[in-house]
Coordinates of C-alpha atoms in Angstrom, one line a residue:
M75 CA 107.4 193.2 72.6
D76 CA 109.1 189.9 73.3
F77 CA 112.7 189.3 72.1
V78 CA 112.0 185.8 71.1
D79 CA 109.4 184.3 68.8
T80 CA 107.4 181.1 69.6
Y81 CA 107.7 177.8 67.5
E82 CA 104.3 178.0 65.6
P83 CA 102.0 176.4 65.6
I84 CA 101.8 176.2 69.4
R85 CA 99.6 174.0 71.6
T86 CA 99.4 171.3 69.0
L87 CA 100.9 168.0 68.7
K88 CA 103.9 167.4 66.6
P89 CA 105.3 163.9 66.1
V90 CA 108.9 163.1 66.8
A91 CA 108.9 159.3 66.4
D92 CA 106.7 156.4 67.2
N93 CA 104.9 157.2 70.4
I94 CA 106.6 160.5 71.1
W95 CA 105.5 163.9 70.3
I96 CA 106.3 167.6 71.3
V97 CA 104.1 170.4 71.9
D98 CA 105.5 174.0 71.5
G99 CA 104.0 176.4 74.0
P100 CA 103.5 180.2 74.5
I101 CA 106.2 182.5 75.9
E102 CA 106.8 182.2 79.7
Y103 CA 108.8 184.7 81.8
M104 CA 111.4 183.9 84.2
Q105 CA 113.2 186.4 86.3
Q106 CA 116.9 186.7 85.7
Y107 CA 119.3 189.6 86.8
G108 CA 116.3 191.4 88.2
I109 CA 114.3 191.5 84.8
D110 CA 111.6 189.3 83.3
V111 CA 113.0 187.3 80.5
P112 CA 110.8 185.5 78.0
F113 CA 111.4 182.0 77.1
P114 CA 109.8 179.7 74.2
T115 CA 108.4 176.7 75.9
R116 CA 108.2 173.0 74.9
M117 CA 106.7 169.8 76.4
T118 CA 107.2 166.2 75.5
I119 CA 104.5 163.4 75.5
I120 CA 105.4 159.7 75.4
R121 CA 102.8 156.9 75.0
L122 CA 103.8 153.8 77.0
S123 CA 103.1 150.4 75.9
N124 CA 100.2 150.1 78.1
G125 CA 98.5 153.2 76.6
D126 CA 99.3 155.7 79.5
L127 CA 100.8 159.0 78.5
F128 CA 103.9 160.4 80.2
V129 CA 103.8 164.2 80.0
H130 CA 107.2 166.0 80.6
S131 CA 107.1 169.7 81.8
P132 CA 103.6 170.5 80.6
V133 CA 103.0 173.9 78.8
Q134 CA 100.0 176.2 79.3
G135 CA 97.3 174.1 78.0
S136 CA 94.0 174.7 76.1
D137 CA 90.9 172.7 75.6
K138 CA 91.9 172.1 71.9
L139 CA 95.3 170.6 73.1
Y140 CA 93.7 168.6 75.9
R141 CA 91.3 166.9 73.3
Q142 CA 94.1 166.1 71.0
I143 CA 96.0 164.5 73.9
E144 CA 93.0 162.5 75.1
K145 CA 92.8 160.9 71.6
L146 CA 96.4 159.4 72.2
G147 CA 95.6 157.7 75.5
R148 CA 95.2 158.2 79.2
V149 CA 97.3 161.1 80.8
A150 CA 98.8 159.0 83.6
H151 CA 102.0 161.0 84.5
L152 CA 102.7 164.8 84.9
V153 CA 106.4 165.3 85.3
S154 CA 108.4 168.1 86.7
P155 CA 112.0 167.8 85.6
N156 CA 113.5 170.4 87.8
K157 CA 112.4 173.1 90.4
I158 CA 111.7 175.8 87.7
H159 CA 109.6 173.5 85.6
Y160 CA 106.3 172.9 87.4
A161 CA 103.8 175.9 87.2
S162 CA 101.5 174.2 84.6
I163 CA 101.3 170.9 86.4
Y164 CA 98.4 172.2 88.6
P165 CA 96.0 173.1 85.9
W166 CA 96.9 169.9 84.0
S167 CA 96.2 167.9 87.2
Q168 CA 92.8 169.5 87.4
R169 CA 92.0 168.5 83.8
F170 CA 93.4 165.0 84.5
P171 CA 92.8 164.3 88.3
D172 CA 93.8 160.8 88.1
A173 CA 97.2 161.4 86.8
L174 CA 100.3 161.0 89.1
C175 CA 102.2 164.1 89.6
W176 CA 105.9 163.7 90.0
A177 CA 108.3 166.1 91.8
S178 CA 111.8 166.9 90.9
P179 CA 114.4 167.7 93.5
G180 CA 113.7 170.9 95.4
V181 CA 110.3 171.6 93.6
R182 CA 108.0 171.4 96.5
Q183 CA 110.0 173.9 98.5
R184 CA 110.4 176.2 95.5
A185 CA 106.5 176.3 95.0
K186 CA 105.8 176.7 98.6
S187 CA 108.3 179.7 98.8
R188 CA 106.5 181.5 95.9
N189 CA 103.1 180.6 97.1
I190 CA 102.3 178.7 93.9
T191 CA 99.6 176.1 94.2
V192 CA 100.7 172.8 92.9
R193 CA 100.1 169.0 93.6
F194 CA 102.7 166.3 93.8
D195 CA 102.2 162.7 94.5
R196 CA 105.5 161.4 94.3
D197 CA 109.0 162.1 94.0
L198 CA 111.4 161.2 91.1
R199 CA 114.3 159.0 91.8
D200 CA 117.7 158.4 90.2
G201 CA 116.7 155.6 88.0
A202 CA 113.5 154.6 86.0
E203 CA 110.4 154.5 88.0
D204 CA 108.4 151.1 87.9
E205 CA 105.6 152.9 86.0
W206 CA 107.8 153.3 82.9
L207 CA 110.5 150.7 83.6
G208 CA 112.1 149.4 80.4
E209 CA 110.7 152.2 78.2
I210 CA 112.0 155.4 79.7
D211 CA 115.3 155.6 81.5
Q212 CA 116.1 158.5 83.9
L213 CA 119.0 160.0 85.9
Y214 CA 119.5 162.8 88.4
F215 CA 121.9 165.2 86.8
R216 CA 123.8 166.5 89.7
G217 CA 126.5 169.1 90.5
G218 CA 124.9 172.6 90.1
R219 CA 124.5 174.3 93.6
F220 CA 121.1 175.8 92.5
M221 CA 119.2 172.8 91.2
D222 CA 119.4 169.2 90.0
E223 CA 117.5 168.1 86.9
V224 CA 116.1 164.8 86.1
V225 CA 117.0 163.7 82.7
F226 CA 114.9 161.3 80.7
F227 CA 115.6 158.9 77.7
H228 CA 113.0 157.3 75.5
K229 CA 114.6 154.2 74.6
S230 CA 112.8 153.1 71.3
S231 CA 113.3 156.4 69.8
K232 CA 116.7 157.0 71.4
T233 CA 115.6 160.5 72.5
V234 CA 117.0 162.3 75.4
I235 CA 114.6 164.8 77.0
L236 CA 116.1 168.0 78.8
A237 CA 114.7 171.1 80.4
D238 CA 117.3 173.7 81.1
L239 CA 120.7 171.7 80.6
I240 CA 120.8 172.9 77.2
E241 CA 119.2 176.1 75.8
N242 CA 119.5 176.8 72.0
F243 CA 117.9 180.0 70.8
E244 CA 117.9 180.5 67.1
K245 CA 119.2 183.7 65.5
D246 CA 116.4 184.2 63.2
K247 CA 113.8 183.9 66.1
V248 CA 115.2 186.5 68.4
R249 CA 115.5 190.4 67.9
W250 CA 118.8 191.6 66.5
W251 CA 119.8 193.5 69.5
I252 CA 119.7 190.5 71.7
V253 CA 121.8 188.1 69.6
R254 CA 125.1 189.2 71.2
V255 CA 123.7 188.8 74.7
L256 CA 122.5 185.3 73.9
K257 CA 126.0 184.4 72.5
L258 CA 127.8 185.7 75.5
T259 CA 125.6 183.7 78.0
G260 CA 126.2 180.6 75.7
V261 CA 122.6 179.8 74.6
L262 CA 122.8 181.0 70.9
A263 CA 122.3 178.1 68.2
P264 CA 123.9 176.1 66.9
D265 CA 126.2 176.4 70.0
G266 CA 123.7 176.5 72.8
M267 CA 124.3 175.0 76.3
I268 CA 123.4 175.5 79.9
P269 CA 123.1 179.4 80.5
V270 CA 126.3 181.0 82.0
D271 CA 124.5 181.8 85.4
L272 CA 123.7 178.1 85.8
R273 CA 127.0 177.0 84.6
M274 CA 128.7 179.1 87.3
T275 CA 127.0 177.0 90.0
F276 CA 129.0 173.9 88.9
I277 CA 132.4 175.5 89.6
G278 CA 134.4 173.1 91.7
R279 CA 131.7 170.3 91.3
H280 CA 132.6 169.2 87.7
K281 CA 133.6 165.6 88.8
I282 CA 130.0 164.7 89.8
A283 CA 128.6 166.4 86.7
C284 CA 131.0 164.5 84.4
Q285 CA 129.8 161.2 86.1
C286 CA 126.2 162.1 85.1
F287 CA 127.3 163.3 81.6
D288 CA 129.1 159.9 81.0
K289 CA 125.9 158.0 81.8
M290 CA 123.9 160.2 79.3
M291 CA 126.5 159.6 76.7
A292 CA 126.2 155.8 77.1
W293 CA 122.6 156.1 76.1
N294 CA 123.9 156.7 72.5
A295 CA 121.1 159.2 71.7
D296 CA 119.8 160.0 68.2
K297 CA 117.7 162.9 69.3
I298 CA 117.6 165.6 72.0
I299 CA 114.4 167.5 72.8
L300 CA 114.9 170.7 74.7
S301 CA 112.4 172.9 76.6
H302 CA 113.9 176.2 75.1
G303 CA 115.1 176.7 71.6
R304 CA 115.8 174.5 68.6
W305 CA 115.9 170.7 69.4
F306 CA 118.0 168.2 67.8
D307 CA 116.4 165.6 65.5
Q308 CA 119.6 163.8 64.6
D309 CA 123.3 163.3 65.8
G310 CA 122.1 163.3 69.4
S311 CA 125.4 162.0 71.0
R312 CA 127.5 164.5 69.0
E313 CA 125.2 167.5 70.0
L314 CA 125.3 166.4 73.7
K315 CA 129.2 166.2 73.6
H316 CA 129.1 169.6 72.0
A317 CA 126.7 171.3 74.3
F318 CA 128.5 170.0 77.4
R319 CA 132.0 171.1 76.1
W320 CA 132.1 173.5 79.2
L321 CA 132.4 170.5 81.6
K322 CA 135.7 169.4 80.0
C323 CA 135.1 165.8 81.1

């Protein structure tokens, strides 16, 4: 039995604001400390002004979900935000073969080392791509020795979109015996942040991470969407500051 519940209903569109939606996905497993740990998953969809759809960290899809999304517009961009968020891009690219698949730093090598089939067409840069310039901002969040993450900001809804830089598991969605573990690793809501194992990779490199954090704070976010756990639908800047308190910027 998994120690965490999904955010039902899964594989269905849930509006966040005009032209931005989330889709909660099924449980995925990631190996940590030698064991397979279950995570709830979440993707974000943004409709650009030309009608194209930007899909951030796609979850496991279904025909029903694909049909819902096709009604929104043309799936044009499938985006990997970091090197551990990419596995569902390939099946999505088969359903939407004309979409551009965007690679995050290190993801090509990660997929190759694990013999996972994936297609990437372009590499994300530190700054908005021409395809969504003026609508979505982005930055490389650097400083960790294990991985960088590309962070996105939907300007019109003032929403920051993250993958693993904040994890925020809710107490009432996990088994009682795991609550203490989540608290010790720093990922229990309402105080969730980056997990302690990833946090340790920033030791001695806080200066560059703080520079990235300052850029995020300058966005003056209202909302923060996370891939794992409860996301924040208000007080975005305050929640960012709280979640990144470990940096001591």
